[in-house]
Amino acid sequence: MLRRYLAKRLLVAVPSLLIASLIVFTLPRLIPGDVVVLMLAEKAYAKDIDELRAKLGLDRPLPVQYVEWLGKVARGDLGESLWTKRPVVEEIGQRLPITSELALLGLAVALIIAIPVGVISAARQDTIADYVARSVAILGLSVPAFWLATLLIVLPAIWWGWRPVTGFVEFSRDPIGHVAQLLLPAAILGIAVGAALMRLTRGMLLEVLRQDYVRTAWAKGLGERVILMKHALRNAVIPVVTLLGTQLPQIIGGTVIIETVFGLPGMSRFLFDAINQRDYPVIQGVNLVVVSLIVLVNLAVDALYAVLDPRIRY
Amino acid sequence: MSLSRRDVLRLGGAVLAGASLTPSAVLAQTPKRGGTLSIRTWDPPNFDPFQTISYKTHIALSFTHSRLLKHKAGPGVAPGTFPLEGDLAESWTQPNETTYVFKLRKGVRWHNKPPVNGRELTADDVVFSVNHFLTVKGNANAYMLKAVDKVEAPDKYTVKFTLKEPFVWFLDMLSNPHAVAIVAKEVLDKHGDFKKHETVIGTGPWMLDSYRPNVGLTYVRNPSYFLPGLPYIDRIEATVDEDNASRMAAFLSGKYDLGWEFVGSIARVDWVQIKGTLAQRRPNLKTVEFPSPVMNHISMRTDQKPFSDVRVRRAMSLAIDRKAIIDSAYEGVGVLNPPVAAALKEWAIPFDKLGEGAKYYKYDPAEAKRLLAAAGYPNGFPGTMCFTTYGTPVLVDIMQLVQKDLKAVGIDVKIDQKEYGAYIATCFYGKFESMTFGPQTGFLEPDNFLFGQYYPEELKNQSHINDPVVADMLVRQRRTLEPAKRREIIYDIQRHLAQQQYYVQMPSAVYVAVWEGALKNYAPNMGYDYGGRLMAAWLDR
């Protein structure tokens, strides 16, 4: 049944991806100023602009360009960067793992913070521990990641002449250095998401803890740990998993700044540069990959419901 | 508040020399070979010098490529001056006004990489590079050599240029780091263009060892460089660092040997915050200060009312409190600019020689109002001002001050803020209704400043100027070989322009160039030629 459900969902994803492809193809072209003008910048002569536009194939009607691009996408070819002339698939292939690592580590940090603190906060409702946890969560939600990152980089440099690892260390060169360089950015990335998840975990757990079956468990004389972790948390965590899925775009959005601050050559920074340079094939390619990832993650989240709650069947 | 003559002189003063620069002591030491220099750099959009004007690309190639001529570098050269010397050219002659003959150095070898594999460079390579520069589609720098009629190679080591008309800035254009980098035809044949990093093969002092997109570039010493013994530095690690906090922390912790901003400087707003800490942590740092050639200006539709009336333009200039701009935007340190940026100290006219027009650079709102009334605008007039931020808050601050000053004399400016690409496509090329405010490219030659902005029908003639007096002088200076006479014409142009106020020039910032004391025989200057400035430098650590 689950397999059939997933297949159906994948089919439904196709029109979503088509609509997304149309949007990512059209929107960058609606921004005033185009790639040719930016390439020639301040010294262009009118004939150069037209010639370069023709050379890059940008003088053809938009529908023609779109259909041609879509045909290539269907064959697994996302085109070539207008600036570097390298295949977009190759460029994304180099950068996607870095962004994925960062995003997954960020999610891990968020979960490591959110679940235990949320549980403690709910179990010790209206105690000092609860107040502290909730205050810290609000702080975590309020503090912008770029500001926190800036402080964490600049202050140690001013105080002790030390700064965290920035610049990129490849895994093949130095595996420990590679992971170490991602820890601080992942922590910063995970804090805001962790705070939101913690608040939801607490809220859902409080709701579940008031249900009859939990009262029965208490009456049966089960220990607090068993009630919380085995009976209550499992039911409380389903909305948290949903939120986790919807937080992915936020985390990927957050990586744009974090990758820039920490000098990580990930996909988000690549996209940011591409938007500035109007590198249409790159903008289209990266966005398509991100949209596909989000569709897949949400599908995975749906599948996870059945694992978490055996009553849910597709 | 008005500027006194003394203020003007002080603010317009050319180089503000740093206390710790001691060239004579430096020269007395014996250079050492070896070491790694670490700098901050920018990720090049691609590596094709004929397809992008980006400083990111041209800085990267300044380490690896040679030109026919180059600007001299080192502690003996005052920032803001650009004396010429041979790079690939050993000598050159000018038999007549339109002919230049260059004798190339013998035994110059390409980097030992395929497909050239260290073969000898010949005159044919230079001819190929120049022709490619002039003819390849999309080269926005081609205008620099617009005067070239043909380039030939009479023999293996001789290159002959014939110009269509006299153009005395020709040698300066060839020396400019964003003019013709000499490249090999085999590389173009193999790759189709020079965009990929594999095409970075030149005859310059360093070779590109590795390029990690968005991460950095590593250069290693070219063992076959044509100047014996040079370069001294074995390795250059250039890190792409796009975040200011990260760059500042890196510099504080000793990672970078040069200041992290353009030309190895540190923005004054950062410098004033960290110089105390740096004095403790990095006491050997050297500094020198010199004006930036980038100046902002207001351009106007001088072909239309109200800006066709010179009294209105003069009133606008008188309305601007330039001292306040320096104080608030540049931490109190800046220079006033006549029509040629004060940074070009050999060509910018000193304010005390500007004559009658000098008074229009003073802050005098009362006189501005009187002139507006005389022009028929006693209550001022409304207008729009096209603007883009260029991603810098400093420019936004200055724009707001300009708006405030103009409002004070009755000119009610509505800011028409555009995205960068849209701004470049429209207002930068004079496509606007009323006014535009923004920076002018920081050129290294006065001709680039003046000709493009003031000659009729030139693309960057933003103010739509058609002044036969200026046009005649602009052509004459291009044909006047004798520098002193040419300077006099350029001074005359500036005197005339100061009276006309076709553009209202704003002050420029003063760079704080900073470098590690262990880096010897180095001196900063303007322009992209990082490689040229480091070629004879060495590390004492």
XYZ file of C-alpha atoms in Angstrom, chain B:
541
model
C 29.632 75.660 6.468
C 32.036 76.595 3.703
C 35.429 75.235 2.844
C 38.327 77.557 3.226
C 41.097 77.532 0.670
C 43.238 75.804 3.275
C 40.562 73.147 3.773
C 40.386 72.585 0.066
C 44.123 72.212 -0.193
C 44.270 69.936 2.804
C 41.439 67.739 1.617
C 42.709 67.725 -1.922
C 46.241 66.863 -0.877
C 47.533 63.934 -2.811
C 49.303 61.108 -1.046
C 49.037 60.810 2.685
C 52.175 58.875 3.341
C 52.210 56.216 6.016
C 54.572 56.527 8.912
C 56.135 53.122 8.683
C 57.052 52.971 5.038
C 60.808 53.067 4.827
C 61.909 52.261 1.289
C 65.579 53.050 1.797
C 65.874 50.559 4.662
C 64.022 47.985 2.610
C 66.323 48.331 -0.356
C 69.353 47.893 1.877
C 68.342 44.323 2.728
C 69.141 41.303 0.599
C 66.045 39.686 -0.903
C 65.163 36.166 0.212
C 63.645 33.513 -1.972
C 60.706 31.430 -0.780
C 57.705 31.581 1.485
C 53.977 31.731 1.018
C 52.038 34.937 0.789
C 48.411 34.792 1.856
C 45.876 37.248 0.497
C 42.143 37.632 0.225
C 40.757 37.488 -3.290
C 37.489 37.327 -5.210
C 36.104 34.380 -7.135
C 36.485 35.171 -10.847
C 33.270 34.801 -12.878
C 35.531 33.138 -15.451
C 39.158 33.403 -16.561
C 38.687 34.958 -19.981
C 40.211 38.453 -19.943
C 38.569 39.137 -23.297
C 35.072 38.290 -22.108
C 34.784 40.090 -18.812
C 35.813 43.419 -17.399
C 35.520 42.003 -13.884
C 38.345 43.027 -11.571
C 38.056 39.545 -10.100
C 39.326 37.998 -13.311
C 41.921 40.638 -14.081
C 43.403 40.499 -10.591
C 43.677 36.700 -10.851
C 45.445 36.947 -14.201
C 47.828 39.673 -13.018
C 49.856 36.905 -11.375
C 50.035 34.662 -14.404
C 50.023 36.784 -17.543
C 52.314 39.353 -19.072
C 51.578 42.407 -21.156
C 53.756 44.296 -23.603
C 54.262 47.087 -21.078
C 53.363 47.484 -17.437
C 53.236 50.033 -14.674
C 56.336 50.237 -12.541
C 55.819 49.093 -8.976
C 57.653 49.170 -5.676
C 58.449 51.579 -2.875
C 59.933 54.079 -5.320
C 56.611 54.662 -7.059
C 54.186 57.109 -5.487
C 50.620 55.770 -5.389
C 48.521 57.538 -8.010
C 51.379 57.667 -10.505
C 51.900 55.060 -13.187
C 55.327 55.236 -14.813
C 55.702 52.747 -17.642
C 58.273 50.031 -18.164
C 58.689 47.099 -20.473
C 57.064 43.806 -19.582
C 57.456 41.515 -22.586
C 58.813 44.467 -24.526
C 62.498 45.125 -23.995
C 62.327 48.467 -25.777
C 60.050 50.469 -28.025
C 60.206 53.347 -30.473
C 57.703 55.661 -32.093
C 58.935 56.467 -35.603
C 55.961 58.732 -36.263
C 52.716 59.845 -34.624
C 50.836 56.711 -35.587
C 53.491 53.982 -35.522
C 54.883 52.123 -32.520
C 57.544 49.400 -32.787
C 58.233 47.062 -29.871
C 61.284 44.812 -29.519
C 60.434 41.750 -27.470
C 62.659 40.052 -24.910
C 64.258 36.896 -26.234
C 63.880 33.566 -24.504
C 60.499 34.292 -22.872
C 58.809 30.944 -22.235
C 55.166 30.053 -21.710
C 54.254 28.229 -18.524
C 55.179 24.594 -18.847
C 51.613 23.319 -19.298
C 49.866 21.727 -22.251
C 49.230 22.637 -25.023
C 52.119 25.152 -25.107
C 54.476 23.161 -22.857
C 56.904 25.974 -22.252
C 57.581 26.936 -25.866
C 59.133 30.311 -26.583
C 56.871 33.341 -26.918
C 57.182 35.183 -30.229
C 55.837 38.301 -31.879
C 53.117 36.199 -33.503
C 51.685 35.504 -30.032
C 51.437 39.228 -29.374
C 49.821 39.874 -32.744
C 47.365 37.054 -32.119
C 46.482 38.383 -28.645
C 45.947 41.949 -29.838
C 43.836 40.863 -32.790
C 41.795 38.571 -30.560
C 41.332 41.446 -28.080
C 40.109 43.713 -30.863
C 37.887 41.301 -32.730
C 36.397 38.786 -30.312
C 32.719 39.461 -29.676
C 31.828 40.627 -26.211
C 35.129 42.263 -25.247
C 33.961 45.357 -23.416
C 37.547 46.584 -23.050
C 38.175 46.677 -26.803
C 37.544 50.442 -26.823
C 40.926 50.901 -25.145
C 42.694 50.061 -28.387
C 40.072 51.531 -30.715
C 42.810 53.613 -32.346
C 44.700 50.549 -33.636
C 44.520 50.106 -37.383
C 46.766 47.062 -37.656
C 49.352 45.083 -35.731
C 52.107 43.124 -37.461
C 55.106 40.950 -36.669
C 57.940 41.984 -39.015
C 60.172 39.380 -37.378
C 60.134 36.906 -34.494
C 60.905 39.528 -31.858
C 59.356 42.690 -33.307
C 55.777 43.922 -33.091
C 54.613 46.935 -35.076
C 51.378 48.836 -34.391
C 49.863 51.277 -36.851
C 47.181 53.585 -35.482
C 44.316 55.142 -37.402
C 45.025 58.507 -35.794
C 47.404 59.871 -33.182
C 46.523 58.615 -29.700
C 49.112 59.556 -27.130
C 47.584 57.363 -24.429
C 48.307 54.264 -26.478
C 51.253 53.105 -24.337
C 49.267 53.708 -21.158
C 46.442 51.594 -22.539
C 48.841 48.746 -23.341
C 50.212 48.938 -19.791
C 46.818 48.906 -18.147
C 46.259 45.612 -16.336
C 42.880 45.145 -17.951
C 44.129 45.664 -21.495
C 45.769 42.945 -23.537
C 46.983 39.957 -21.561
C 49.232 38.015 -23.925
C 47.774 34.561 -24.523
C 48.641 31.576 -26.714
C 46.637 30.619 -29.790
C 46.975 26.903 -29.018
C 45.018 27.410 -25.801
C 42.173 29.077 -27.669
C 42.228 26.349 -30.325
C 42.003 23.671 -27.651
C 39.361 25.237 -25.387
C 37.399 27.607 -27.652
C 37.820 30.506 -25.234
C 39.689 31.300 -22.034
C 36.867 30.861 -19.545
C 37.979 27.664 -17.836
C 40.780 27.727 -15.285
C 42.724 25.206 -17.362
C 43.306 28.017 -19.867
C 45.246 30.123 -17.379
C 48.585 29.770 -19.134
C 50.733 32.829 -19.535
C 54.311 33.985 -19.255
C 53.831 35.741 -15.911
C 55.786 35.352 -12.665
C 53.441 32.768 -11.123
C 51.526 29.805 -12.492
C 48.029 28.835 -11.435
C 48.478 25.646 -9.436
C 44.889 25.079 -8.371
C 41.523 26.745 -8.511
C 38.787 25.775 -6.061
C 35.531 27.552 -7.021
C 34.312 29.846 -4.255
C 37.249 28.724 -2.099
C 40.484 30.027 -3.520
C 43.367 29.983 -5.934
C 46.927 28.843 -5.400
C 49.776 30.195 -7.477
C 53.271 28.754 -7.578
C 56.453 30.397 -8.733
C 57.178 30.182 -12.447
C 60.722 28.724 -12.501
C 61.198 29.871 -16.097
C 60.133 33.467 -15.595
C 62.011 35.722 -17.956
C 63.409 38.044 -15.293
C 66.235 36.072 -13.662
C 65.721 35.364 -9.958
C 62.168 36.700 -9.895
C 59.674 36.318 -8.405
C 61.015 35.811 -4.880
C 57.832 34.471 -3.329
C 57.319 30.747 -3.960
C 53.613 30.464 -3.393
C 50.582 32.696 -3.181
C 47.449 31.475 -1.442
C 44.501 33.613 -2.484
C 41.379 32.915 -0.442
C 37.897 33.767 -1.622
C 36.311 35.394 1.395
C 32.944 37.013 0.806
C 32.024 38.021 4.325
C 33.448 41.124 5.946
C 33.326 39.751 9.491
C 35.169 36.649 8.371
C 37.776 38.734 6.533
C 38.274 41.000 9.502
C 38.693 38.046 11.852
C 41.113 36.436 9.409
C 43.207 39.576 9.244
C 43.190 40.043 13.012
C 44.365 36.483 13.485
C 47.202 37.009 11.007
C 45.883 34.981 8.100
C 46.194 37.663 5.413
C 49.393 39.508 4.557
C 47.585 42.326 2.738
C 44.518 44.304 3.743
C 41.420 42.460 2.622
C 39.782 45.107 0.471
C 40.652 46.168 -3.068
C 44.330 47.098 -3.591
C 45.176 45.531 -0.238
C 43.420 48.172 1.801
C 41.090 48.108 4.780
C 37.907 50.186 4.694
C 38.382 53.145 7.007
C 35.216 52.335 8.913
C 36.771 48.960 9.830
C 40.258 50.369 10.220
C 39.290 52.859 12.917
C 37.683 50.041 14.872
C 40.521 47.549 14.749
C 43.702 49.552 14.420
C 44.218 49.566 18.189
C 43.875 45.799 18.401
C 46.116 45.407 15.369
C 48.799 47.569 16.935
C 49.020 44.973 19.705
C 48.506 41.801 17.703
C 50.351 42.690 14.513
C 52.791 45.442 15.430
C 54.824 45.019 12.250
C 52.044 46.030 9.891
C 52.879 48.782 7.431
C 50.394 51.291 6.120
C 50.186 53.954 3.477
C 47.211 56.113 2.607
C 46.274 57.472 -0.800
C 43.071 58.687 -2.427
C 40.761 56.361 -4.276
C 40.197 57.147 -7.962
C 36.529 56.183 -7.620
C 34.380 59.284 -7.381
C 30.647 59.655 -7.225
C 28.860 62.310 -9.165
C 25.460 63.710 -10.029
C 24.825 63.600 -13.752
C 21.998 65.586 -15.290
C 20.122 65.984 -18.543
C 22.042 69.070 -19.582
C 20.256 68.924 -22.929
C 16.971 69.731 -21.210
C 15.566 72.305 -18.827
C 16.306 73.091 -16.052
C 19.817 71.609 -16.310
C 20.576 73.266 -19.629
C 21.006 76.478 -17.617
C 24.542 76.686 -16.233
C 23.260 78.652 -13.219
C 21.176 75.671 -12.147
C 24.177 73.316 -12.411
C 26.378 75.716 -10.467
C 23.665 76.039 -7.823
C 23.568 72.270 -7.446
C 27.295 72.094 -6.867
C 27.176 74.957 -4.377
C 24.359 73.186 -2.524
C 26.478 70.134 -1.719
C 28.285 70.106 1.613
C 31.292 68.025 0.604
C 32.979 68.390 3.961
C 29.929 66.858 5.645
C 30.068 63.943 3.215
C 33.716 63.335 4.071
C 32.964 63.554 7.776
C 29.990 61.233 7.789
C 30.758 58.765 5.026
C 34.552 58.605 5.091
C 35.256 58.947 8.804
C 36.562 62.464 8.234
C 39.251 61.548 5.703
C 38.622 62.196 2.029
C 39.691 64.307 -0.917
C 37.825 66.773 -3.065
C 37.793 65.980 -6.746
C 38.056 68.347 -9.670
C 36.743 66.832 -12.957
C 39.678 64.371 -13.020
C 39.876 62.315 -9.816
C 42.357 63.846 -7.360
C 43.868 60.377 -7.023
C 45.559 60.821 -10.414
C 47.964 63.281 -8.931
C 49.812 63.998 -12.167
C 46.662 64.993 -14.031
C 44.060 66.270 -11.567
C 44.282 70.029 -11.397
C 45.090 71.403 -7.928
C 42.216 73.496 -6.607
C 44.391 76.591 -6.317
C 44.915 76.450 -10.093
C 41.295 75.841 -10.948
C 40.571 79.550 -11.295
C 37.049 80.942 -11.281
C 35.423 77.519 -11.247
C 36.951 76.624 -7.856
C 34.261 78.587 -6.055
C 31.567 76.163 -7.225
C 33.088 73.415 -5.092
C 32.441 75.409 -1.918
C 29.368 74.884 0.183
C 27.261 78.008 -0.216
C 23.505 77.326 -0.083
C 22.657 81.035 -0.052
C 24.490 81.594 -3.336
C 22.884 78.413 -4.693
C 19.413 79.805 -3.948
C 20.333 83.135 -5.550
C 21.484 81.389 -8.715
C 18.346 79.273 -8.846
C 16.198 82.377 -8.502
C 18.173 84.106 -11.242
C 17.581 81.097 -13.473
C 13.833 81.393 -12.911
C 13.468 78.837 -10.122
C 13.084 80.911 -6.941
C 11.326 77.992 -5.244
C 13.550 75.337 -6.709
C 12.103 72.464 -8.723
C 11.277 68.784 -8.327
C 13.294 66.038 -9.990
C 14.063 62.336 -9.905
C 17.479 60.856 -9.218
C 18.273 57.417 -10.574
C 20.355 55.402 -8.133
C 21.618 51.953 -7.261
C 23.345 51.003 -4.041
C 26.180 48.943 -5.585
C 25.745 46.895 -2.423
C 27.478 49.465 -0.255
C 25.815 51.334 2.618
C 28.353 54.160 2.256
C 26.871 55.078 -1.110
C 23.379 55.081 0.394
C 24.576 57.455 3.126
C 26.074 59.819 0.576
C 22.942 59.699 -1.571
C 20.846 60.696 1.427
C 23.170 63.596 2.246
C 22.986 64.790 -1.351
C 19.203 64.583 -1.259
C 19.132 66.574 1.975
C 21.481 69.270 0.644
C 19.515 69.705 -2.569
C 16.252 69.855 -0.665
C 17.699 72.658 1.463
C 17.972 74.891 -1.628
C 14.566 73.879 -2.973
C 15.496 71.019 -5.318
C 13.116 68.299 -4.261
C 14.701 65.050 -5.345
C 12.758 61.815 -5.471
C 15.121 58.862 -5.492
C 14.438 56.347 -8.244
C 16.290 53.337 -6.857
C 17.013 50.574 -9.315
C 18.481 47.123 -9.116
C 22.138 47.101 -10.279
C 21.515 45.437 -13.650
C 18.644 47.759 -14.438
C 20.724 50.770 -13.422
C 23.616 49.786 -15.664
C 21.278 49.108 -18.571
C 19.589 52.507 -18.305
C 20.861 55.349 -16.136
C 24.549 54.487 -16.445
C 24.235 55.073 -20.173
C 22.353 58.326 -19.767
C 18.871 56.862 -20.109
C 17.119 58.830 -17.376
C 14.704 61.720 -17.153
C 16.272 64.105 -14.724
C 19.355 63.165 -12.675
C 21.480 60.148 -11.773
C 23.765 59.630 -8.834
C 26.496 57.029 -8.696
C 30.182 56.192 -8.881
C 32.422 56.624 -11.880
C 34.879 53.836 -12.696
C 38.244 54.490 -11.073
C 40.381 54.813 -14.182
C 44.146 55.129 -14.148
C 44.378 57.624 -17.048
C 42.690 61.035 -17.329
C 41.623 60.329 -20.904
C 39.340 57.545 -19.686
C 37.768 59.918 -17.179
C 37.313 62.804 -19.577
C 36.735 61.492 -23.079
C 34.024 59.004 -22.209
C 32.120 61.415 -20.002
C 32.354 64.610 -22.015
C 32.799 63.809 -25.703
C 29.537 64.070 -27.672
C 27.742 60.778 -28.294
C 30.139 58.720 -26.144
C 28.292 55.982 -24.298
C 29.198 57.217 -20.864
C 28.355 60.830 -21.622
C 25.640 60.533 -19.001
C 24.938 64.250 -18.853
C 24.305 64.444 -22.631
C 27.011 67.063 -23.090
C 27.654 68.602 -26.470
C 30.177 71.325 -25.840
C 32.391 72.084 -28.868
C 35.002 73.778 -26.649
C 35.457 70.631 -24.554
C 35.280 68.331 -27.569
C 38.057 70.250 -29.310
C 40.312 70.167 -26.254
C 39.624 66.458 -25.719
C 40.799 65.659 -29.236
C 43.797 67.977 -28.915
C 45.063 66.386 -25.707
C 44.920 62.982 -27.434
C 47.293 64.328 -30.083
C 49.719 66.146 -27.812
C 52.707 63.952 -27.161
C 54.643 66.310 -24.914
C 53.354 65.513 -21.363
C 53.722 69.045 -20.019
C 51.732 70.533 -22.885
C 49.161 67.767 -22.623
C 48.837 68.402 -18.905
C 48.190 72.070 -19.618
C 45.368 71.158 -22.013
C 43.925 68.751 -19.448
C 44.137 71.487 -16.820
C 42.336 73.844 -19.237
C 39.647 71.241 -19.766
C 39.165 70.963 -16.017
C 39.026 74.764 -15.602
C 36.330 74.924 -18.246
C 34.424 72.006 -16.758
C 34.586 73.479 -13.254
C 32.757 76.515 -14.607
C 30.217 74.428 -16.475
C 29.499 71.833 -13.753
C 28.108 69.284 -16.209
C 28.622 66.758 -13.431
C 28.649 67.575 -9.738
C 31.648 65.714 -8.386
C 31.678 64.316 -4.865
C 34.723 63.699 -2.692
C 36.575 60.372 -2.761
C 37.627 58.150 0.090
C 41.269 57.695 1.024
C 42.495 54.112 0.955
C 44.286 52.706 3.976
C 46.606 50.185 2.342
C 47.959 47.732 4.900
C 50.500 44.940 4.612
C 52.538 42.630 6.779
C 55.923 44.072 7.703
C 57.644 40.836 6.694
C 56.647 41.591 3.106
C 59.553 43.631 1.805
C 60.029 45.726 -1.333
C 56.290 46.061 -1.720
C 54.241 49.183 -2.146
C 50.547 49.489 -2.921
C 49.027 51.424 -5.767
C 45.716 51.647 -7.565
C 44.642 49.183 -10.202
C 44.320 45.461 -10.671
C 48.005 44.636 -11.031
C 48.495 42.702 -7.784
C 50.970 40.373 -9.501
C 53.014 43.264 -10.842
C 53.243 44.877 -7.418
C 54.304 41.610 -5.775
C 56.686 40.384 -8.449
C 59.824 41.832 -6.868
C 58.564 41.684 -3.277
C 59.951 39.110 -0.823
C 59.157 37.654 2.538
C 61.427 38.035 5.522
C 60.055 35.439 7.949
